[in-house]
PDB file of C-alpha atoms in Angstrom:
ATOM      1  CA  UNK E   1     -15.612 -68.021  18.237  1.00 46.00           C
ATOM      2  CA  UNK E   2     -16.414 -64.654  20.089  1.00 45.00           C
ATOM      3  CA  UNK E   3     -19.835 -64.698  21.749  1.00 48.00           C
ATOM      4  CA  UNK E   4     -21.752 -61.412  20.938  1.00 44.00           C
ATOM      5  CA  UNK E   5     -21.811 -59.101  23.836  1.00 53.00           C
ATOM      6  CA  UNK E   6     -24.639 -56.306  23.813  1.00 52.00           C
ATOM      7  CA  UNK E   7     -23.818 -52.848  24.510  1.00 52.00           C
ATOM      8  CA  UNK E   8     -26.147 -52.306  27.986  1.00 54.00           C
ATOM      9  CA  UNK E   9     -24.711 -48.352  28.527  1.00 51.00           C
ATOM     10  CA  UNK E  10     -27.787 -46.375  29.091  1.00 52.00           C
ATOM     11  CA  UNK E  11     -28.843 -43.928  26.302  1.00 51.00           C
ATOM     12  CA  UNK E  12     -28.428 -41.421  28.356  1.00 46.00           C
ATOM     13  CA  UNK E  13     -24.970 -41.913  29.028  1.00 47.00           C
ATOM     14  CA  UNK E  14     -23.628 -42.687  25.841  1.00 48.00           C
ATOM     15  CA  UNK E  15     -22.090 -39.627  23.605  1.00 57.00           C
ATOM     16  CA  UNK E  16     -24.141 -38.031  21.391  1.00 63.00           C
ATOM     17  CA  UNK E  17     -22.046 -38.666  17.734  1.00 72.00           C
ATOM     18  CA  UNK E  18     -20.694 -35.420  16.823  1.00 82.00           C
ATOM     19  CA  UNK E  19     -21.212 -34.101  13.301  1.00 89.00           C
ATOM     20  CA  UNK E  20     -18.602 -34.135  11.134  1.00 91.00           C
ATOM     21  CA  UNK E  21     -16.654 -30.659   9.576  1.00 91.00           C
ATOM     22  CA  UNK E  22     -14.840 -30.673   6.605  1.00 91.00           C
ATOM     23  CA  UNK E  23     -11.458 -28.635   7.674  1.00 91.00           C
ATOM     24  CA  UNK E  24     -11.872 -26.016   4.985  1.00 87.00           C
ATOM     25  CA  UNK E  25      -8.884 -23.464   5.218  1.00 85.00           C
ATOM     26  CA  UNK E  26      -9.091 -20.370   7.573  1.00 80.00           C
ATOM     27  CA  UNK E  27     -11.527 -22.581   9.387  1.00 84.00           C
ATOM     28  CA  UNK E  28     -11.436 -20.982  12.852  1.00 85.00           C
ATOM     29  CA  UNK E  29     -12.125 -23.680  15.504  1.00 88.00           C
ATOM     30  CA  UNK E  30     -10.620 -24.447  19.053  1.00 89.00           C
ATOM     31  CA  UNK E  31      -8.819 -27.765  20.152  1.00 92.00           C
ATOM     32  CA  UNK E  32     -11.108 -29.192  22.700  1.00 90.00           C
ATOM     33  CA  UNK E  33      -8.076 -30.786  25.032  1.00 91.00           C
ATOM     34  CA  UNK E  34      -5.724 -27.974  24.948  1.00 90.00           C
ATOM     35  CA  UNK E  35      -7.994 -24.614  24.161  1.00 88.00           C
ATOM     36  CA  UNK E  36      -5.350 -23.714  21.391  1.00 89.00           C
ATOM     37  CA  UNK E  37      -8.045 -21.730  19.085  1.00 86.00           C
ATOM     38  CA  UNK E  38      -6.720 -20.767  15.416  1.00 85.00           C
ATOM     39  CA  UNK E  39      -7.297 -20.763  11.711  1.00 86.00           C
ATOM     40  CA  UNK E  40      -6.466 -24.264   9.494  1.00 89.00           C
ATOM     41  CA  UNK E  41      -3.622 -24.031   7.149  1.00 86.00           C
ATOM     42  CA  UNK E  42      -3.999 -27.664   6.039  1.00 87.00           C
ATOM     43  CA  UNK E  43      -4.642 -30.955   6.582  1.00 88.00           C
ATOM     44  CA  UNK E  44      -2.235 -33.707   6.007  1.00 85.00           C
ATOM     45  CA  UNK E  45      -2.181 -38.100   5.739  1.00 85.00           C
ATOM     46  CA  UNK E  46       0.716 -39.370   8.415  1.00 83.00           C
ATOM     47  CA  UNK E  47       1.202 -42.811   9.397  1.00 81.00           C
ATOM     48  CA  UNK E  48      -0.523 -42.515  12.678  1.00 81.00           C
ATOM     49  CA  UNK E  49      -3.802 -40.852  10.796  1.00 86.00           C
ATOM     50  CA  UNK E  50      -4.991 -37.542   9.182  1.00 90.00           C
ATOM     51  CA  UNK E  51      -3.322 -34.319  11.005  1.00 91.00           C
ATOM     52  CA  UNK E  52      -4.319 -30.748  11.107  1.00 93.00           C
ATOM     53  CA  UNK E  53      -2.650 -27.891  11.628  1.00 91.00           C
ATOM     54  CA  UNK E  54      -3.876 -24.394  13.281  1.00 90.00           C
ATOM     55  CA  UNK E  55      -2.461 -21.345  13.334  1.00 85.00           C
ATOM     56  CA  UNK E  56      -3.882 -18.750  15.830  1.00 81.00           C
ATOM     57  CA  UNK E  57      -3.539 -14.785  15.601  1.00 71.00           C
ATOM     58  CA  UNK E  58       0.240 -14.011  16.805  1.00 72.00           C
ATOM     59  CA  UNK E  59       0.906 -16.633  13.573  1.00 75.00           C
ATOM     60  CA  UNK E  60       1.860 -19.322  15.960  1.00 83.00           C
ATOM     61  CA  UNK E  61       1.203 -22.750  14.202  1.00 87.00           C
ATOM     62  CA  UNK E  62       0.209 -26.086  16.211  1.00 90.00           C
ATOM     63  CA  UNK E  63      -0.613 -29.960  14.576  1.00 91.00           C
ATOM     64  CA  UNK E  64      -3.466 -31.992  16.320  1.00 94.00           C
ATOM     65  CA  UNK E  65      -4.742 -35.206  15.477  1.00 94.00           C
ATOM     66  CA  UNK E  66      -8.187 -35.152  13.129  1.00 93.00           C
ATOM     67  CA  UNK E  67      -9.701 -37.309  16.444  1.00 91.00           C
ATOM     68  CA  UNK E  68     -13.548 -38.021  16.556  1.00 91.00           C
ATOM     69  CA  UNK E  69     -14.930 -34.787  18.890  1.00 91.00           C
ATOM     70  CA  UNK E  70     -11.421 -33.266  19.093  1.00 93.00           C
ATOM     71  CA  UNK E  71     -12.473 -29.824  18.602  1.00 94.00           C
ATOM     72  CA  UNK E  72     -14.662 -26.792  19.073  1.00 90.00           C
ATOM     73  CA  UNK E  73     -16.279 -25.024  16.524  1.00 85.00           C
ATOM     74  CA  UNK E  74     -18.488 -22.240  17.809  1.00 75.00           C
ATOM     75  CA  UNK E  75     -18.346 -23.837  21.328  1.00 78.00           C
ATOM     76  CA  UNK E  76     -20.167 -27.136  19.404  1.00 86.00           C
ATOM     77  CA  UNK E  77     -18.133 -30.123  19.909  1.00 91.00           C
ATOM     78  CA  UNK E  78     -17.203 -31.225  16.310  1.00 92.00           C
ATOM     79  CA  UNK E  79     -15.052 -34.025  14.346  1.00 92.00           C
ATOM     80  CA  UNK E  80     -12.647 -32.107  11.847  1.00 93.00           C
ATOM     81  CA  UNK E  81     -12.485 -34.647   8.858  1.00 92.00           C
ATOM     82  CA  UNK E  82     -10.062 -34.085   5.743  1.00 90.00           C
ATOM     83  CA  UNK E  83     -12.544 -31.659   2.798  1.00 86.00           C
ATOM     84  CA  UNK E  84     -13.185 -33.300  -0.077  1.00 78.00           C
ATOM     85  CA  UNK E  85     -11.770 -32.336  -3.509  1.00 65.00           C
ATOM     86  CA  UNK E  86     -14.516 -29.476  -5.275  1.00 54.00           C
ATOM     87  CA  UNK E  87     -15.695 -28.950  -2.006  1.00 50.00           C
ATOM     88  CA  UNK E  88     -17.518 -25.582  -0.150  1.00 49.00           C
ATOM     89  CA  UNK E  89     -15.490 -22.840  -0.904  1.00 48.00           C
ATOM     90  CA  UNK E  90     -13.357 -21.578   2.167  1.00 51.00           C
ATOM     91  CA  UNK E  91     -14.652 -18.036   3.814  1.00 53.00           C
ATOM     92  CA  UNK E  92     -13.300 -14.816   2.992  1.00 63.00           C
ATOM     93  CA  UNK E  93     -11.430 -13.520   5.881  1.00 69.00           C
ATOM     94  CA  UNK E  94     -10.269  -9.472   6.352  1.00 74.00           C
ATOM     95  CA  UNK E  95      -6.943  -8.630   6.872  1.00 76.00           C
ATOM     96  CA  UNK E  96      -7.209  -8.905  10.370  1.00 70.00           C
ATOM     97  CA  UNK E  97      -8.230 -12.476  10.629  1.00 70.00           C
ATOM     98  CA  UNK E  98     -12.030 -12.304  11.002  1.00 69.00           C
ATOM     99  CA  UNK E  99     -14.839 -13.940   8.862  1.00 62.00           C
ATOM    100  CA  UNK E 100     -15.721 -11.554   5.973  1.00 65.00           C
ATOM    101  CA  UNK E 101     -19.294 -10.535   6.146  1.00 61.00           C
ATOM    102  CA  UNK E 102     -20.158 -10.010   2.032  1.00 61.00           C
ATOM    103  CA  UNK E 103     -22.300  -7.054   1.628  1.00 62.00           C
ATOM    104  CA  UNK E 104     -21.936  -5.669   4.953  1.00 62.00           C
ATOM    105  CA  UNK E 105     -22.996  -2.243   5.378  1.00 66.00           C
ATOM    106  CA  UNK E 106     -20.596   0.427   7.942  1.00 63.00           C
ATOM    107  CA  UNK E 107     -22.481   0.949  11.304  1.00 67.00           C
ATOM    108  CA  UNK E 108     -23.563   4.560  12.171  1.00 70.00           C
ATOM    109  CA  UNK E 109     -20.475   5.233  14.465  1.00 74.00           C
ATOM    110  CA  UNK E 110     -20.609   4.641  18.444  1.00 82.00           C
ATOM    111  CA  UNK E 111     -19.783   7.703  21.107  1.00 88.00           C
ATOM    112  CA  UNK E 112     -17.154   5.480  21.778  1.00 91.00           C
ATOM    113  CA  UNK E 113     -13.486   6.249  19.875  1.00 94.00           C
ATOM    114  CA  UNK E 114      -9.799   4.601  19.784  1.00 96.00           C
ATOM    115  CA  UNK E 115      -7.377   7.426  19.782  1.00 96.00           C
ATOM    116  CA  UNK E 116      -3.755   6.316  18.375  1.00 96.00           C
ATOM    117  CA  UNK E 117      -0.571   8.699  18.774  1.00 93.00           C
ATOM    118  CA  UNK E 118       0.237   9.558  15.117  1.00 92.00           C
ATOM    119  CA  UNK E 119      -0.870   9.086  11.674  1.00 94.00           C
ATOM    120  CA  UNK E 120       1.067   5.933  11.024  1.00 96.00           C
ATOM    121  CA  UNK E 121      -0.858   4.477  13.677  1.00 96.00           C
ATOM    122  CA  UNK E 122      -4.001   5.344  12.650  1.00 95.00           C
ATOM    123  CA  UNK E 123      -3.354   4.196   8.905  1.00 96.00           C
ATOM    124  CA  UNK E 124      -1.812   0.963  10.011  1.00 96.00           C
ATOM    125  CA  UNK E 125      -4.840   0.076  12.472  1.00 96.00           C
ATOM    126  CA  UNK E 126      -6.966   0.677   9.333  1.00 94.00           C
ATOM    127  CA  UNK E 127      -5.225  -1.485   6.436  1.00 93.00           C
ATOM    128  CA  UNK E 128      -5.485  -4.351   9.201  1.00 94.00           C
ATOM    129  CA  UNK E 129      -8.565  -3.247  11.284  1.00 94.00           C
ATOM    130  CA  UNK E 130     -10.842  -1.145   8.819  1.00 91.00           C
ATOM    131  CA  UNK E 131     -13.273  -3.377   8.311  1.00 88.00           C
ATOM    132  CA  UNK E 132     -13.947  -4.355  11.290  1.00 88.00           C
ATOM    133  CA  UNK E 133     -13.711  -0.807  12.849  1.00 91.00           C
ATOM    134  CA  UNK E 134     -16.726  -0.004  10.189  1.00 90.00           C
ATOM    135  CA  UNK E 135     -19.311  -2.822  11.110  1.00 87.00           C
ATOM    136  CA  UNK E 136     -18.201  -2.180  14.709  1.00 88.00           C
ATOM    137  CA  UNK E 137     -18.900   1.628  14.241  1.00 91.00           C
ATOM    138  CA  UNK E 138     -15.559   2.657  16.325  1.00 92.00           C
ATOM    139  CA  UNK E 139     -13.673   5.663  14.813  1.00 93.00           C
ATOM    140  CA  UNK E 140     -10.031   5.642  14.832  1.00 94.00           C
ATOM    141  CA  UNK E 141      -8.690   9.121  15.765  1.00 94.00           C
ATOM    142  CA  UNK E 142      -5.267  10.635  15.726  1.00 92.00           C
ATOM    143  CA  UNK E 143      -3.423  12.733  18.478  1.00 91.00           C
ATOM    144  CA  UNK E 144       0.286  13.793  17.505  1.00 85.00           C
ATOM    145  CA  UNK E 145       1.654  12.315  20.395  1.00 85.00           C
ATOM    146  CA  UNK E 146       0.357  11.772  24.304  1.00 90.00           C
ATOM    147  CA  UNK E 147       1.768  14.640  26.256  1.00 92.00           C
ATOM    148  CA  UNK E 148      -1.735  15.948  26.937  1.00 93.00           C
ATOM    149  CA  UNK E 149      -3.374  12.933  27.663  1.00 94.00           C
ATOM    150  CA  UNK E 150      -4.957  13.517  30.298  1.00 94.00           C
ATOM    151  CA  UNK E 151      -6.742  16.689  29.140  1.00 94.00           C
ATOM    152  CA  UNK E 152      -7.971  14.814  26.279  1.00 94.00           C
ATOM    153  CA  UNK E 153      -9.627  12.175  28.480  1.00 94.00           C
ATOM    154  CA  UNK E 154     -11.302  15.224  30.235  1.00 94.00           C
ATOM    155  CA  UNK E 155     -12.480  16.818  26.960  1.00 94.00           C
ATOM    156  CA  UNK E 156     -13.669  13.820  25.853  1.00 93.00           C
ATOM    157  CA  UNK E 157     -16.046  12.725  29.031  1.00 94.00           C
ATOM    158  CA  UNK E 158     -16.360   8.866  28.759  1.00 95.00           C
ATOM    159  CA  UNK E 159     -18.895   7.556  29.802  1.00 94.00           C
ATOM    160  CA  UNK E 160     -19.956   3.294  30.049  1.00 93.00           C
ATOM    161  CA  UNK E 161     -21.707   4.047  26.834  1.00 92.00           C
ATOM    162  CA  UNK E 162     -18.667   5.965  25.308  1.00 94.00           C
ATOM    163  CA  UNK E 163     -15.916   4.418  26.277  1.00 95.00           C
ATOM    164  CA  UNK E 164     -12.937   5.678  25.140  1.00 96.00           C
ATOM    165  CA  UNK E 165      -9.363   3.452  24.216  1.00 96.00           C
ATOM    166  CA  UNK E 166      -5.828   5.013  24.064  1.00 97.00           C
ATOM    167  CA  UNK E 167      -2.873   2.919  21.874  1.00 96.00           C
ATOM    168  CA  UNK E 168       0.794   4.238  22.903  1.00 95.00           C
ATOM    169  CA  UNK E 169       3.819   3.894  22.074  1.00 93.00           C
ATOM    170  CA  UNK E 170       6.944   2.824  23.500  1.00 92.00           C
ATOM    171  CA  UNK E 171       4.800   2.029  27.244  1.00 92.00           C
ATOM    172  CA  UNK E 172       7.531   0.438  28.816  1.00 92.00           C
ATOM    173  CA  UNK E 173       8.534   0.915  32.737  1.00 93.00           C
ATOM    174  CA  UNK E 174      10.056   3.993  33.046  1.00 92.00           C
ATOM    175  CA  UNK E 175       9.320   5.743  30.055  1.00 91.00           C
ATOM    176  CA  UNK E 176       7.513   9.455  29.606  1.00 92.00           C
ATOM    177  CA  UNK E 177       4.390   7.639  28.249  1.00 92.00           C
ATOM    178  CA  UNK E 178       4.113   5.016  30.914  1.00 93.00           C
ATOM    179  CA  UNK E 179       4.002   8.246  33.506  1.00 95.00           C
ATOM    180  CA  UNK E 180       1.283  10.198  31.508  1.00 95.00           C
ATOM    181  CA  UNK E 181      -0.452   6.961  30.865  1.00 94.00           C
ATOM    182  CA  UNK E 182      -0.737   6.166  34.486  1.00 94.00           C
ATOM    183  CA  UNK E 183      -2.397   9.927  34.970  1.00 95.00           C
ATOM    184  CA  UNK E 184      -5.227   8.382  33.574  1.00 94.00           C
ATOM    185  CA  UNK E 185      -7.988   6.581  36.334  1.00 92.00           C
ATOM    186  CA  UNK E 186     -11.072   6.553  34.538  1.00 93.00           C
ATOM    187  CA  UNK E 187     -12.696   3.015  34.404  1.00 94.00           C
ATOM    188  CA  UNK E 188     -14.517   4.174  31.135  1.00 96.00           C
ATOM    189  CA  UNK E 189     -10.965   4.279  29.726  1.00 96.00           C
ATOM    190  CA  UNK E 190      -8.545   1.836  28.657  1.00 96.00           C
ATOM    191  CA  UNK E 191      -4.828   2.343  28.158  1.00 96.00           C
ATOM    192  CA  UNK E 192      -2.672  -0.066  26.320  1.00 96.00           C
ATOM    193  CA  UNK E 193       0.860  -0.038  24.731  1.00 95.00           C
ATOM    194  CA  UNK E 194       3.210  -1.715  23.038  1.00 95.00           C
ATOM    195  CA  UNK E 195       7.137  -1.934  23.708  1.00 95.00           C
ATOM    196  CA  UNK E 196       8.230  -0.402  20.312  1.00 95.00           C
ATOM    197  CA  UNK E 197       9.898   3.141  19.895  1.00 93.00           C
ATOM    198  CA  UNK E 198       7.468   3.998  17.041  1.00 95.00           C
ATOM    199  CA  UNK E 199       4.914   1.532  15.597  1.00 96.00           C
ATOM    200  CA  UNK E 200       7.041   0.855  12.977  1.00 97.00           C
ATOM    201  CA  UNK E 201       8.582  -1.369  14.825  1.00 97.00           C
ATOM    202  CA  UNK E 202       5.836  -3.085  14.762  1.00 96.00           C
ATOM    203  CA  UNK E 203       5.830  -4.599  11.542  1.00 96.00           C
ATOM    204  CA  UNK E 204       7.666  -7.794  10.876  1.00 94.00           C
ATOM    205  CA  UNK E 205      11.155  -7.056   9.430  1.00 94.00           C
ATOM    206  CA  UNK E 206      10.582  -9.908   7.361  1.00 92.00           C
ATOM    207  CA  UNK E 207       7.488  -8.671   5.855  1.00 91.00           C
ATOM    208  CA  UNK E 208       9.744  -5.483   4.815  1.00 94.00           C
ATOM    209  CA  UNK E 209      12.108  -7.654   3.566  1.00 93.00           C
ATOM    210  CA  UNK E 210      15.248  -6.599   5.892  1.00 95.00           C
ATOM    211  CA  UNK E 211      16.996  -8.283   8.412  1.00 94.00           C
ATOM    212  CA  UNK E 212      15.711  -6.263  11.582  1.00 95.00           C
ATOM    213  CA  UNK E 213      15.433  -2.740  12.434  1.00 96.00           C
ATOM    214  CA  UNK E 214      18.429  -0.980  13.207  1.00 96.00           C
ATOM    215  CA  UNK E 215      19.424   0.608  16.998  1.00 95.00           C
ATOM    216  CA  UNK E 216      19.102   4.227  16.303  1.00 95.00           C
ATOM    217  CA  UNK E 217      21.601   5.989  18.745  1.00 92.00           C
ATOM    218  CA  UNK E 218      19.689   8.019  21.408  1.00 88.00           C
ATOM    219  CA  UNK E 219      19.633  11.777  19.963  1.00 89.00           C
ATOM    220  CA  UNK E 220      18.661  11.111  16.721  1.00 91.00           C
ATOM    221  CA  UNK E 221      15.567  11.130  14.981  1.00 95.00           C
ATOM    222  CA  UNK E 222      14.670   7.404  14.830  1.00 96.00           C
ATOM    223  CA  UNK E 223      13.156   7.258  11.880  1.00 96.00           C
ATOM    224  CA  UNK E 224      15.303   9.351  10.178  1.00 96.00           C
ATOM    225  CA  UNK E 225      18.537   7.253  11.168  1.00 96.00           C
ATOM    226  CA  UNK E 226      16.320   3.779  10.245  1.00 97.00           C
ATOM    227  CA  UNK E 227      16.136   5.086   6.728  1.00 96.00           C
ATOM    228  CA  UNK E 228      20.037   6.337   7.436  1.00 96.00           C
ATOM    229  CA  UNK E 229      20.455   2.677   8.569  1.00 96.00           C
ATOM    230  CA  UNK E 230      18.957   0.737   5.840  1.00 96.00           C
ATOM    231  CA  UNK E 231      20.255   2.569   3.095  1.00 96.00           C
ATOM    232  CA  UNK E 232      17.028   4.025   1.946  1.00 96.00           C
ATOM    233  CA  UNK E 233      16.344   7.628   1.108  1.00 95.00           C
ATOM    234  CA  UNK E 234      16.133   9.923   4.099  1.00 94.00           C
ATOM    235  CA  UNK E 235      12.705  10.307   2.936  1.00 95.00           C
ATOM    236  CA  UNK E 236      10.614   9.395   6.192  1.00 95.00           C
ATOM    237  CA  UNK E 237       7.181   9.378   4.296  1.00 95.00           C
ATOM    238  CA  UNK E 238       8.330   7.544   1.312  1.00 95.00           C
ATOM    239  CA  UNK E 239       9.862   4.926   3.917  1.00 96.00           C
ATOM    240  CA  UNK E 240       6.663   4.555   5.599  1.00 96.00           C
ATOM    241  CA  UNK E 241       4.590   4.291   2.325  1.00 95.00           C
ATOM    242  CA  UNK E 242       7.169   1.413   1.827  1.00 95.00           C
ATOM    243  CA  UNK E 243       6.626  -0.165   4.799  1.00 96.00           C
ATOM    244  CA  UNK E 244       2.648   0.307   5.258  1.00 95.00           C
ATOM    245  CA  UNK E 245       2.309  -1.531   1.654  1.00 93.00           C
ATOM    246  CA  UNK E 246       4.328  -4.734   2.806  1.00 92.00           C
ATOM    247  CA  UNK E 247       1.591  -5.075   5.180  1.00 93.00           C
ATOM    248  CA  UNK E 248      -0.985  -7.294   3.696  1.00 88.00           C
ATOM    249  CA  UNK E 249      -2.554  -8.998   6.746  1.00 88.00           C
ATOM    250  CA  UNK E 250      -2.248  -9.409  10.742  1.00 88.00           C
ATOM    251  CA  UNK E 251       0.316 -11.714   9.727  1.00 86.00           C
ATOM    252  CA  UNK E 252       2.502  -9.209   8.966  1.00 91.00           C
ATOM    253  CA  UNK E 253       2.384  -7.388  12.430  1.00 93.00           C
ATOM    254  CA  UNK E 254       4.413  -8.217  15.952  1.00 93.00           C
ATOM    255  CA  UNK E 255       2.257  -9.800  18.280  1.00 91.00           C
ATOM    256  CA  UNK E 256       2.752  -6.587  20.805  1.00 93.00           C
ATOM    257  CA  UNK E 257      -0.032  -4.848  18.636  1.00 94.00           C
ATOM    258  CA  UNK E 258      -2.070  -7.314  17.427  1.00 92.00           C
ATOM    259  CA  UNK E 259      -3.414  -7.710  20.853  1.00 92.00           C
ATOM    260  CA  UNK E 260      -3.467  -4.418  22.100  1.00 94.00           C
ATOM    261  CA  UNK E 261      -5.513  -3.472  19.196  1.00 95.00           C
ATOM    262  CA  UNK E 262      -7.867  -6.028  19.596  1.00 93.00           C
ATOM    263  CA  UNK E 263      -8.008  -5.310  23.679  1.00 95.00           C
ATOM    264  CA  UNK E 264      -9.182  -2.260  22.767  1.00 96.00           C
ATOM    265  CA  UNK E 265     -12.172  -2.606  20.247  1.00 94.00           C
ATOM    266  CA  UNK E 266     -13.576  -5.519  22.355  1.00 93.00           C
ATOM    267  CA  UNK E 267     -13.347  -2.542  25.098  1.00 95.00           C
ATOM    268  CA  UNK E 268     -14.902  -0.191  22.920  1.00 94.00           C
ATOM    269  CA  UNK E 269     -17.372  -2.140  21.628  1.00 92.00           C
ATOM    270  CA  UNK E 270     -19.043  -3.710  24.782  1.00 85.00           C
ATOM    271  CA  UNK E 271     -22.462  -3.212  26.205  1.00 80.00           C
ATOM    272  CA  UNK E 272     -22.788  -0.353  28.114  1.00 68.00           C
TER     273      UNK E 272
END
């Protein structure tokens, strides 16, 4: 027979027991070994214990072990354990991700502004974005294209409490927009890109149910020989109405943009 053996660790060195969180789906907390921060899709029984699995914002999807203090949530350390059945129900989330906030009320709008090059842009920033773009205050603005960039900053005057951010396309090495783009010095201006000719592009091909988007040959209009492509109607409004209403979430958008977009409200939206 085992002789009891008291447990002489000081109380202040033992852990403090961590309380417990039921893993609720679109639950956003961070892994506390890895830093892998994401949503929870589900929870699952395996033979080596109860598993969870995240998903962070480019849709990536990782499975961790429900261990005791395995995770982050709010920079608290917390134990994830399994929700029970009837339990809290799970929080709304936008289309971009983020915890709804029910009620919330649009903030006057800042100095500050996110200029995109076209329409499209604009519209698709706000079926993923809007809601956050109104309790943030930021306006979305639209240029038809960068060529006069620069002049725009100028116009514009930003300032570190009206900063201004610039989304282009195609800013790849090389290209017309990477050369205006690096006209523009200002500090109170931010400059991002993604690789894509046009921002449709940008949306999954899977989400527009077709197998990927076509290689226009150079001297074409792209869009124009996409819809030529895919066998849709040289129509290159009704095409984009098509593709804008497969978009449901950021789920449905290339990584690329996701975090451009984001890169530039946190820029927008940061204490002067």
């Amino acid at each position: 027979m085992r002789s009891y053996q008291p447990d002489l660790t000081p109380p202040w060195k033992k852990s403090a027991p961590a309380p417990e969180v039921p893993a609720e789906p679109d639950l956003v907390v961070e892994e506390a070994v890895t830093g892998f921060c994401g949503a929870v899709i589900r929870c699952e029984k395996t033979a080596e214990g109860p598993v969870v699995t995240l998903e962070d914002r480019f849709g990536k999807h990782r499975v961790f072990p429900m261990a005791p203090r395995g995770f982050l949530l709010e920079g608290r350390v917390v134990t994830l354990v399994r929700p029970s059945a009837g339990g809290p129900v799970r929080p709304a989330r936008t289309a971009s991700g983020s915890v709804a906030v029910p009620g919330a009320r649009a903030r006057v709008a800042r100095a500050g502004r996110i200029y995109v090059e076209g329409r499209h842009d604009a519209e698709l920033v706000e079926r993923v974005w809007g809601d956050d773009l109104r309790i943030e205050g930021v306006v979305v603005e639209y240029l038809e294209g960068i060529d006069d960039l620069p002049a725009i900053v100028r116009e514009f005057s930003p300032g570190p409490d009206a900063r201004l951010g610039v989304l282009v396309d195609h800013l790849v090495p090389g290209s017309k927009e990477s050369r205006i783009a690096a006209q523009v010095t200002d500090g109170n201006v931010l400059v991002v890109g993604h690789p894509y000719i046009d921002v449709w592009e940008a949306v999954k091909p899977s989400s527009v149910g077709i197998g990927g988007w076509p290689v226009v040959p150079r001297g074409q209009d792209w869009k124009t020989g996409v819809c030529r492509s895919l066998g849709w109607p040289e129509n290159t409004g009704a095409a984009w109405q098509r593709i804008l209403s497969s978009v449901r979430s950021y789920r449905d958008l290339e990584p690329e943009l996701l975090g451009r977009v984001e890169e530039l409200i946190d820029f927008v939206t940061l204490p002067a």
